[in-house]
Amino acid sequence: MLNILKNISLKPYNTFGVEVLAKKFADISSVEQFKQLIRQADLQTEEMLILGGGSNILFTNDFNGLVIKNSIGGISIIVETDAHVIISAGAGVMWDDLVNFCVNKNFGGIENLKLIPGTVGAAPIQNIGAYGAELVDVFESLTGMFIQNYEEKTFTKVECKFGYRSSIFKTDLKGKFFITELKLKLNKKPKVNLSYKALKDSVEEEGIANPTIKDISRHVKNIRESKLPNPSDIGNAGSFFKNAEVHRSKVEELIKVYPDLVFYKVDNETMKIPSGWLIDKCGLKGLRKGNTGTHDKQALVIVNRGGATGKEIFEVAMFVKEKVKNVFGIELIPEVNII
Ligand SMILES: Cc1cc2nc3c(=O)[nH]c(=O)nc-3n(C[C@H](O)[C@H](O)[C@H](O)COP(=O)(O)OP(=O)(O)OC[C@H]3O[C@@H](n4cnc5c(N)ncnc54)[C@H](O)[C@@H]3O)c2cc1C
């Protein structure tokens, strides 16, 4: 029988470093162990939470149910042609280990996603993205099971309904499906993706004529380390809010008042405004409220400076949201999963 721990602190399991208790806790390293676990009669009525690296989660309360820490491992090449490979990875593999595996073998497509914390299984949940790339670009399929009846299913790209920091697993199937395996299609003759300006500038500054995907992952790593606070130094979950998607008329209205407004075109009707810019303009960069607030260099990152509770962090996030709403009339949407 699998070891089920009781009243376990989740502090080591969330990058905010919030102290909460899980009523029950089990660490599983295979699908078989998951099935064994859920067959145990006393667990069938428990609320369940699948936990990866805890890097996109804010616990505002103790969890009165069963936390299943997913440690399903394994990376393998399952199809290989002259042009492509299909890689299968267990959902508990750390995302960055998968990136390193692929970059070392010169399989291109995820090098721009270097150093994103968390597990492979959580990557499709919000369609992780950074530096001009998103998971959807290389996604082949994923497999898992419905938590309610343990029915297995493989999802195609279309079925996942990927969007900007979103998928069906963050909307209709939120908390209802356990992703156990991810398959990605990568390029054996990779072309580097320099669509993101800061990355392009960084590579050009070094003066490399023909950058490889190894160069790209190295530059992404350097940029990220210089810009984003490391959760082992200061608790955080990366960007707390998604960037704001607004109608172009909103941009036309705001630019009259803020000529330095930063925005990007999504399509003819929709524009994206960096939420960090909005928060910064409200004077909230480096905000301090008790042990929480916003990061001194990156307003979009809400931080735990040590000892803050999940509720306090949530209150700060709502304070920031309210301020942005009052100043700009824009509703920020959290990217972090609030539990
Ligand atoms: C410093 C920092 C930088 C970051 N930068 C980026 C970035 O550039 N781009 C980006 O997109 N994100 C970024 N993030 C957010 C985060 O790393 C990603 O969202 C990551 O995919 C979360 O993985 P996780 O395993 O930690 O998920 P967790 O936080 O453990 O879980 C997140 C949610 O997914 C659910 N879940 C987890 N695993 C599974 C599974 N196998 N099946 C079903 N549900 C599951 C959980 O129940 C929870 O609701 C950053 C976070 C930090 C701390």
GROMACS .gro file of C-alpha atoms and ligand atoms in nm:
model
  392
    1MET     CA    1   0.000   0.000   0.000
    2LEU     CA    2   0.114   0.349  -0.082
    3ASN     CA    3   0.227   0.565   0.207
    4ILE     CA    4  -0.034   0.834   0.277
    5LEU     CA    5   0.095   1.108   0.503
    6LYS     CA    6  -0.134   1.313   0.724
    7ASN     CA    7  -0.128   1.684   0.811
    8ILE     CA    8   0.174   1.757   0.597
    9SER     CA    9   0.314   2.109   0.553
   10LEU     CA   10   0.298   2.220   0.188
   11LYS     CA   11   0.560   2.492   0.241
   12PRO     CA   12   0.835   2.296   0.060
   13TYR     CA   13   0.589   2.221  -0.223
   14ASN     CA   14   0.490   2.572  -0.336
   15THR     CA   15   0.726   2.840  -0.470
   16PHE     CA   16   0.544   3.115  -0.278
   17GLY     CA   17   0.671   2.933   0.031
   18VAL     CA   18   0.331   2.961   0.197
   19GLU     CA   19   0.276   2.755   0.512
   20VAL     CA   20  -0.045   2.550   0.482
   21LEU     CA   21  -0.133   2.192   0.571
   22ALA     CA   22  -0.264   1.912   0.352
   23LYS     CA   23  -0.500   1.678   0.537
   24LYS     CA   24  -0.356   1.388   0.333
   25PHE     CA   25  -0.055   1.373   0.102
   26ALA     CA   26   0.085   1.106  -0.129
   27ASP     CA   27   0.372   1.111  -0.376
   28ILE     CA   28   0.318   0.888  -0.680
   29SER     CA   29   0.576   0.790  -0.937
   30SER     CA   30   0.365   0.584  -1.180
   31VAL     CA   31   0.013   0.565  -1.322
   32GLU     CA   32  -0.017   0.226  -1.151
   33GLN     CA   33   0.053   0.387  -0.812
   34PHE     CA   34  -0.214   0.650  -0.884
   35LYS     CA   35  -0.467   0.376  -0.959
   36GLN     CA   36  -0.368   0.185  -0.644
   37LEU     CA   37  -0.407   0.502  -0.441
   38ILE     CA   38  -0.752   0.593  -0.562
   39ARG     CA   39  -0.881   0.239  -0.516
   40GLN     CA   40  -0.839   0.282  -0.139
   41ALA     CA   41  -1.192   0.313  -0.008
   42ASP     CA   42  -1.130   0.592   0.241
   43LEU     CA   43  -0.995   0.818  -0.033
   44GLN     CA   44  -1.284   0.801  -0.274
   45THR     CA   45  -1.479   1.083  -0.116
   46GLU     CA   46  -1.176   1.309  -0.064
   47GLU     CA   47  -1.126   1.625  -0.261
   48MET     CA   48  -0.809   1.579  -0.467
   49LEU     CA   49  -0.544   1.818  -0.590
   50ILE     CA   50  -0.273   1.719  -0.835
   51LEU     CA   51   0.047   1.904  -0.752
   52GLY     CA   52   0.350   1.944  -0.976
   53GLY     CA   53   0.628   2.185  -0.880
   54GLY     CA   54   0.385   2.423  -0.704
   55SER     CA   55   0.517   2.714  -0.913
   56ASN     CA   56   0.180   2.837  -1.038
   57ILE     CA   57  -0.033   2.796  -0.729
   58LEU     CA   58  -0.133   3.009  -0.430
   59PHE     CA   59  -0.269   2.825  -0.128
   60THR     CA   60  -0.495   3.059   0.067
   61ASN     CA   61  -0.607   2.789   0.315
   62ASP     CA   62  -0.515   2.447   0.446
   63PHE     CA   63  -0.617   2.182   0.190
   64ASN     CA   64  -0.885   1.965   0.343
   65GLY     CA   65  -0.836   1.666   0.116
   66LEU     CA   66  -0.572   1.459  -0.062
   67VAL     CA   67  -0.278   1.627  -0.234
   68ILE     CA   68  -0.120   1.400  -0.494
   69LYS     CA   69   0.235   1.503  -0.570
   70ASN     CA   70   0.303   1.388  -0.922
   71SER     CA   71   0.650   1.239  -0.973
   72ILE     CA   72   0.581   1.024  -1.281
   73GLY     CA   73   0.916   1.018  -1.461
   74GLY     CA   74   1.068   0.905  -1.789
   75ILE     CA   75   1.169   1.069  -2.116
   76SER     CA   76   1.185   0.867  -2.439
   77ILE     CA   77   1.205   0.916  -2.813
   78ILE     CA   78   0.911   0.726  -2.957
   79VAL     CA   79   0.923   0.823  -3.327
   80GLU     CA   80   1.220   0.946  -3.528
   81THR     CA   81   1.240   1.048  -3.893
   82ASP     CA   82   1.504   1.252  -4.078
   83ALA     CA   83   1.315   1.570  -4.000
   84HIS     CA   84   1.137   1.518  -3.668
   85VAL     CA   85   1.122   1.333  -3.339
   86ILE     CA   86   0.829   1.267  -3.114
   87ILE     CA   87   0.930   1.273  -2.749
   88SER     CA   88   0.722   1.128  -2.470
   89ALA     CA   89   0.771   1.257  -2.117
   90GLY     CA   90   0.617   1.154  -1.787
   91ALA     CA   91   0.413   1.433  -1.632
   92GLY     CA   92   0.632   1.450  -1.321
   93VAL     CA   93   0.954   1.521  -1.515
   94MET     CA   94   1.078   1.872  -1.445
   95TRP     CA   95   1.011   2.087  -1.750
   96ASP     CA   96   1.364   2.224  -1.756
   97ASP     CA   97   1.512   1.871  -1.754
   98LEU     CA   98   1.310   1.798  -2.067
   99VAL     CA   99   1.436   2.121  -2.228
  100ASN     CA  100   1.796   2.022  -2.147
  101PHE     CA  101   1.744   1.670  -2.283
  102CYS     CA  102   1.613   1.811  -2.613
  103VAL     CA  103   1.868   2.092  -2.648
  104ASN     CA  104   2.157   1.849  -2.584
  105LYS     CA  105   2.029   1.626  -2.863
  106ASN     CA  106   1.974   1.927  -3.093
  107PHE     CA  107   1.596   1.868  -3.107
  108GLY     CA  108   1.454   2.216  -3.164
  109GLY     CA  109   1.130   2.377  -3.048
  110ILE     CA  110   1.142   2.426  -2.670
  111GLU     CA  111   1.478   2.604  -2.624
  112ASN     CA  112   1.299   2.940  -2.583
  113LEU     CA  113   1.108   2.787  -2.290
  114LYS     CA  114   1.431   2.720  -2.099
  115LEU     CA  115   1.418   2.759  -1.718
  116ILE     CA  116   1.040   2.776  -1.676
  117PRO     CA  117   0.987   2.613  -1.335
  118GLY     CA  118   0.749   2.324  -1.276
  119THR     CA  119   0.661   1.990  -1.428
  120VAL     CA  120   0.591   1.863  -1.777
  121GLY     CA  121   0.233   1.772  -1.678
  122ALA     CA  122   0.147   2.128  -1.580
  123ALA     CA  123   0.293   2.278  -1.899
  124PRO     CA  124  -0.022   2.225  -2.109
  125ILE     CA  125  -0.252   2.354  -1.834
  126GLN     CA  126  -0.171   2.717  -1.907
  127ASN     CA  127   0.007   2.655  -2.240
  128ILE     CA  128   0.335   2.782  -2.096
  129GLY     CA  129   0.504   3.047  -2.301
  130ALA     CA  130   0.803   3.277  -2.301
  131TYR     CA  131   1.043   3.455  -2.537
  132GLY     CA  132   0.829   3.415  -2.849
  133ALA     CA  133   0.737   3.046  -2.806
  134GLU     CA  134   0.448   2.853  -2.654
  135LEU     CA  135   0.393   2.487  -2.572
  136VAL     CA  136   0.119   2.467  -2.839
  137ASP     CA  137   0.386   2.520  -3.111
  138VAL     CA  138   0.535   2.174  -3.047
  139PHE     CA  139   0.242   1.994  -2.885
  140GLU     CA  140   0.157   1.651  -3.029
  141SER     CA  141  -0.083   1.498  -2.772
  142LEU     CA  142  -0.130   1.428  -2.403
  143THR     CA  143  -0.271   1.137  -2.207
  144GLY     CA  144  -0.422   1.113  -1.863
  145MET     CA  145  -0.739   1.026  -1.680
  146PHE     CA  146  -1.053   1.188  -1.546
  147ILE     CA  147  -1.029   1.220  -1.170
  148GLN     CA  148  -1.395   1.133  -1.113
  149ASN     CA  149  -1.408   0.796  -1.289
  150TYR     CA  150  -1.041   0.727  -1.383
  151GLU     CA  151  -1.135   0.692  -1.749
  152GLU     CA  152  -0.823   0.734  -1.964
  153LYS     CA  153  -0.818   0.971  -2.260
  154THR     CA  154  -0.569   1.109  -2.510
  155PHE     CA  155  -0.624   1.471  -2.613
  156THR     CA  156  -0.526   1.611  -2.952
  157LYS     CA  157  -0.409   1.970  -2.993
  158VAL     CA  158  -0.753   2.087  -3.106
  159GLU     CA  159  -0.925   1.918  -2.812
  160CYS     CA  160  -0.695   2.098  -2.566
  161LYS     CA  161  -0.836   2.437  -2.681
  162PHE     CA  162  -0.504   2.612  -2.621
  163GLY     CA  163  -0.509   2.989  -2.591
  164TYR     CA  164  -0.296   3.259  -2.432
  165ARG     CA  165  -0.193   3.109  -2.092
  166SER     CA  166  -0.500   2.887  -2.116
  167SER     CA  167  -0.638   2.547  -2.221
  168ILE     CA  168  -0.944   2.333  -2.154
  169PHE     CA  169  -0.762   2.211  -1.837
  170LYS     CA  170  -0.775   2.563  -1.693
  171THR     CA  171  -1.139   2.616  -1.793
  172ASP     CA  172  -1.402   2.340  -1.849
  173LEU     CA  173  -1.182   2.060  -1.709
  174LYS     CA  174  -1.017   2.260  -1.429
  175GLY     CA  175  -0.926   2.016  -1.150
  176LYS     CA  176  -1.106   1.730  -1.330
  177PHE     CA  177  -0.831   1.565  -1.537
  178PHE     CA  178  -0.492   1.425  -1.434
  179ILE     CA  179  -0.233   1.463  -1.711
  180THR     CA  180   0.014   1.173  -1.690
  181GLU     CA  181   0.210   1.192  -2.018
  182LEU     CA  182   0.294   1.457  -2.276
  183LYS     CA  183   0.412   1.405  -2.634
  184LEU     CA  184   0.595   1.678  -2.824
  185LYS     CA  185   0.698   1.696  -3.190
  186LEU     CA  186   1.043   1.852  -3.226
  187ASN     CA  187   1.257   1.947  -3.519
  188LYS     CA  188   1.583   1.767  -3.598
  189LYS     CA  189   1.689   2.051  -3.829
  190PRO     CA  190   1.599   2.331  -3.596
  191LYS     CA  191   1.556   2.693  -3.697
  192VAL     CA  192   1.617   2.938  -3.417
  193ASN     CA  193   1.327   3.157  -3.305
  194LEU     CA  194   1.443   3.515  -3.249
  195SER     CA  195   1.098   3.675  -3.277
  196TYR     CA  196   1.126   3.817  -2.923
  197LYS     CA  197   1.317   4.145  -2.935
  198ALA     CA  198   1.506   4.119  -2.605
  199LEU     CA  199   1.631   3.772  -2.704
  200LYS     CA  200   1.732   3.886  -3.054
  201ASP     CA  201   1.918   4.186  -2.905
  202SER     CA  202   2.098   3.965  -2.654
  203VAL     CA  203   2.210   3.717  -2.924
  204GLU     CA  204   2.317   3.998  -3.158
  205GLU     CA  205   2.514   4.168  -2.883
  206GLU     CA  206   2.725   3.855  -2.851
  207GLY     CA  207   2.792   3.871  -3.225
  208ILE     CA  208   2.726   3.504  -3.306
  209ALA     CA  209   2.674   3.465  -3.682
  210ASN     CA  210   2.465   3.145  -3.680
  211PRO     CA  211   2.322   3.087  -3.333
  212THR     CA  212   2.227   2.730  -3.244
  213ILE     CA  213   1.945   2.621  -3.016
  214LYS     CA  214   2.210   2.575  -2.744
  215ASP     CA  215   2.297   2.944  -2.782
  216ILE     CA  216   1.928   3.035  -2.762
  217SER     CA  217   1.869   2.836  -2.443
  218ARG     CA  218   2.184   2.991  -2.289
  219HIS     CA  219   2.067   3.343  -2.372
  220VAL     CA  220   1.714   3.276  -2.244
  221LYS     CA  221   1.867   3.143  -1.921
  222ASN     CA  222   2.084   3.454  -1.881
  223ILE     CA  223   1.796   3.694  -1.949
  224ARG     CA  224   1.562   3.510  -1.713
  225GLU     CA  225   1.819   3.496  -1.434
  226SER     CA  226   1.883   3.868  -1.464
  227LYS     CA  227   1.513   3.964  -1.470
  228LEU     CA  228   1.307   3.721  -1.265
  229PRO     CA  229   1.337   3.669  -0.890
  230ASN     CA  230   1.445   3.317  -0.799
  231PRO     CA  231   1.183   3.153  -0.570
  232SER     CA  232   1.462   3.006  -0.358
  233ASP     CA  233   1.563   3.366  -0.271
  234ILE     CA  234   1.215   3.524  -0.250
  235GLY     CA  235   0.882   3.340  -0.268
  236ASN     CA  236   0.686   3.400  -0.591
  237ALA     CA  237   0.500   3.224  -0.872
  238GLY     CA  238   0.630   3.427  -1.167
  239SER     CA  239   0.377   3.659  -1.334
  240PHE     CA  240   0.078   3.681  -1.104
  241PHE     CA  241  -0.157   3.815  -1.374
  242LYS     CA  242  -0.189   3.748  -1.746
  243ASN     CA  243  -0.108   4.039  -1.973
  244ALA     CA  244  -0.422   4.242  -2.044
  245GLU     CA  245  -0.601   4.171  -2.372
  246VAL     CA  246  -0.815   4.469  -2.471
  247HIS     CA  247  -1.010   4.599  -2.769
  248ARG     CA  248  -0.804   4.837  -2.988
  249SER     CA  249  -1.044   5.122  -2.899
  250LYS     CA  250  -0.916   5.095  -2.539
  251VAL     CA  251  -0.559   5.145  -2.660
  252GLU     CA  252  -0.671   5.446  -2.869
  253GLU     CA  253  -0.838   5.592  -2.558
  254LEU     CA  254  -0.541   5.530  -2.324
  255ILE     CA  255  -0.270   5.651  -2.558
  256LYS     CA  256  -0.417   6.004  -2.547
  257VAL     CA  257  -0.347   6.012  -2.173
  258TYR     CA  258  -0.037   5.788  -2.170
  259PRO     CA  259   0.168   5.854  -2.486
  260ASP     CA  260   0.429   5.604  -2.357
  261LEU     CA  261   0.170   5.322  -2.343
  262VAL     CA  262   0.325   4.984  -2.432
  263PHE     CA  263   0.105   4.750  -2.639
  264TYR     CA  264   0.124   4.469  -2.897
  265LYS     CA  265  -0.116   4.375  -3.173
  266VAL     CA  266  -0.283   4.035  -3.126
  267ASP     CA  267  -0.522   4.068  -3.423
  268ASN     CA  268  -0.712   4.350  -3.594
  269GLU     CA  269  -0.946   4.394  -3.296
  270THR     CA  270  -0.734   4.288  -2.999
  271MET     CA  271  -0.426   4.442  -2.840
  272LYS     CA  272  -0.214   4.318  -2.549
  273ILE     CA  273  -0.089   4.557  -2.280
  274PRO     CA  274   0.181   4.423  -2.043
  275SER     CA  275   0.018   4.404  -1.700
  276GLY     CA  276   0.355   4.484  -1.540
  277TRP     CA  277   0.346   4.821  -1.720
  278LEU     CA  278  -0.007   4.894  -1.589
  279ILE     CA  279   0.087   4.804  -1.231
  280ASP     CA  280   0.408   5.006  -1.253
  281LYS     CA  281   0.214   5.310  -1.384
  282CYS     CA  282  -0.013   5.286  -1.078
  283GLY     CA  283   0.301   5.338  -0.869
  284LEU     CA  284   0.285   4.986  -0.729
  285LYS     CA  285   0.625   4.847  -0.832
  286GLY     CA  286   0.807   4.748  -0.511
  287LEU     CA  287   0.483   4.775  -0.309
  288ARG     CA  288   0.525   4.662   0.050
  289LYS     CA  289   0.237   4.542   0.264
  290GLY     CA  290   0.358   4.346   0.564
  291ASN     CA  291   0.570   4.060   0.434
  292THR     CA  292   0.420   4.065   0.087
  293GLY     CA  293   0.392   4.309  -0.203
  294THR     CA  294   0.528   4.339  -0.558
  295HIS     CA  295   0.885   4.278  -0.664
  296ASP     CA  296   1.117   4.581  -0.670
  297LYS     CA  297   1.222   4.522  -1.032
  298GLN     CA  298   0.921   4.341  -1.182
  299ALA     CA  299   0.580   4.477  -1.081
  300LEU     CA  300   0.392   4.177  -1.222
  301VAL     CA  301   0.555   3.941  -0.974
  302ILE     CA  302   0.387   3.930  -0.634
  303VAL     CA  303   0.628   3.819  -0.367
  304ASN     CA  304   0.643   3.663  -0.024
  305ARG     CA  305   0.927   3.845   0.149
  306GLY     CA  306   0.913   3.582   0.423
  307GLY     CA  307   0.633   3.460   0.647
  308ALA     CA  308   0.335   3.603   0.453
  309THR     CA  309   0.022   3.390   0.449
  310GLY     CA  310  -0.157   3.289   0.130
  311LYS     CA  311  -0.449   3.510   0.233
  312GLU     CA  312  -0.218   3.813   0.271
  313ILE     CA  313  -0.064   3.749  -0.072
  314PHE     CA  314  -0.411   3.712  -0.222
  315GLU     CA  315  -0.524   4.039  -0.061
  316VAL     CA  316  -0.227   4.223  -0.210
  317ALA     CA  317  -0.308   4.076  -0.551
  318MET     CA  318  -0.668   4.196  -0.519
  319PHE     CA  319  -0.547   4.541  -0.408
  320VAL     CA  320  -0.329   4.563  -0.722
  321LYS     CA  321  -0.617   4.441  -0.940
  322GLU     CA  322  -0.855   4.699  -0.793
  323LYS     CA  323  -0.606   4.984  -0.840
  324VAL     CA  324  -0.547   4.893  -1.207
  325LYS     CA  325  -0.925   4.871  -1.258
  326ASN     CA  326  -0.977   5.218  -1.106
  327VAL     CA  327  -0.693   5.386  -1.295
  328PHE     CA  328  -0.722   5.218  -1.638
  329GLY     CA  329  -1.064   5.050  -1.638
  330ILE     CA  330  -0.889   4.720  -1.715
  331GLU     CA  331  -0.970   4.398  -1.532
  332LEU     CA  332  -0.654   4.194  -1.463
  333ILE     CA  333  -0.696   3.816  -1.472
  334PRO     CA  334  -0.477   3.603  -1.241
  335GLU     CA  335  -0.248   3.357  -1.414
  336VAL     CA  336  -0.173   3.181  -1.084
  337ASN     CA  337  -0.417   2.912  -0.965
  338ILE     CA  338  -0.576   3.025  -0.639
  339ILE     CA  339  -0.666   2.735  -0.411
  340LIG     C1  340   1.006   3.234  -1.130
  340LIG     C2  341   0.893   3.181  -1.215
  340LIG     C3  342   0.892   3.207  -1.351
  340LIG     C4  343   0.788   3.159  -1.432
  340LIG     N1  344   0.791   3.187  -1.566
  340LIG     C5  345   0.693   3.140  -1.646
  340LIG     C6  346   0.696   3.167  -1.787
  340LIG     O1  347   0.790   3.227  -1.839
  340LIG     N2  348   0.594   3.121  -1.863
  340LIG     C7  349   0.491   3.049  -1.809
  340LIG     O2  350   0.400   3.011  -1.885
  340LIG     N3  351   0.485   3.023  -1.676
  340LIG     C8  352   0.583   3.066  -1.595
  340LIG     N4  353   0.578   3.040  -1.459
  340LIG     C9  354   0.463   2.967  -1.404
  340LIG    C10  355   0.487   2.814  -1.386
  340LIG     O3  356   0.624   2.784  -1.387
  340LIG    C11  357   0.419   2.732  -1.494
  340LIG     O4  358   0.282   2.761  -1.499
  340LIG    C12  359   0.438   2.581  -1.473
  340LIG     O5  360   0.387   2.511  -1.584
  340LIG    C13  361   0.370   2.530  -1.346
  340LIG     O6  362   0.414   2.398  -1.325
  340LIG     P1  363   0.400   2.328  -1.184
  340LIG     O7  364   0.436   2.184  -1.203
  340LIG     O8  365   0.478   2.401  -1.084
  340LIG     O9  366   0.245   2.343  -1.158
  340LIG     P2  367   0.171   2.354  -1.015
  340LIG    O10  368   0.192   2.491  -0.962
  340LIG    O11  369   0.208   2.239  -0.929
  340LIG    O12  370   0.020   2.340  -1.061
  340LIG    C14  371  -0.043   2.440  -1.136
  340LIG    C15  372  -0.187   2.395  -1.165
  340LIG    O13  373  -0.186   2.282  -1.252
  340LIG    C16  374  -0.248   2.169  -1.190
  340LIG     N5  375  -0.165   2.053  -1.228
  340LIG    C17  376  -0.031   2.039  -1.208
  340LIG     N6  377   0.010   1.924  -1.262
  340LIG    C18  378  -0.098   1.864  -1.317
  340LIG    C19  379  -0.119   1.742  -1.387
  340LIG     N7  380  -0.019   1.656  -1.412
  340LIG     N8  381  -0.245   1.712  -1.429
  340LIG    C20  382  -0.346   1.797  -1.404
  340LIG     N9  383  -0.334   1.913  -1.336
  340LIG    C21  384  -0.211   1.946  -1.293
  340LIG    C22  385  -0.247   2.200  -1.041
  340LIG    O14  386  -0.353   2.132  -0.976
  340LIG    C23  387  -0.262   2.351  -1.041
  340LIG    O15  388  -0.397   2.388  -1.056
  340LIG    C24  389   0.681   3.085  -1.375
  340LIG    C25  390   0.683   3.059  -1.237
  340LIG    C26  391   0.788   3.105  -1.158
  340LIG    C27  392   0.789   3.074  -1.011
   0.00000   0.00000   0.00000
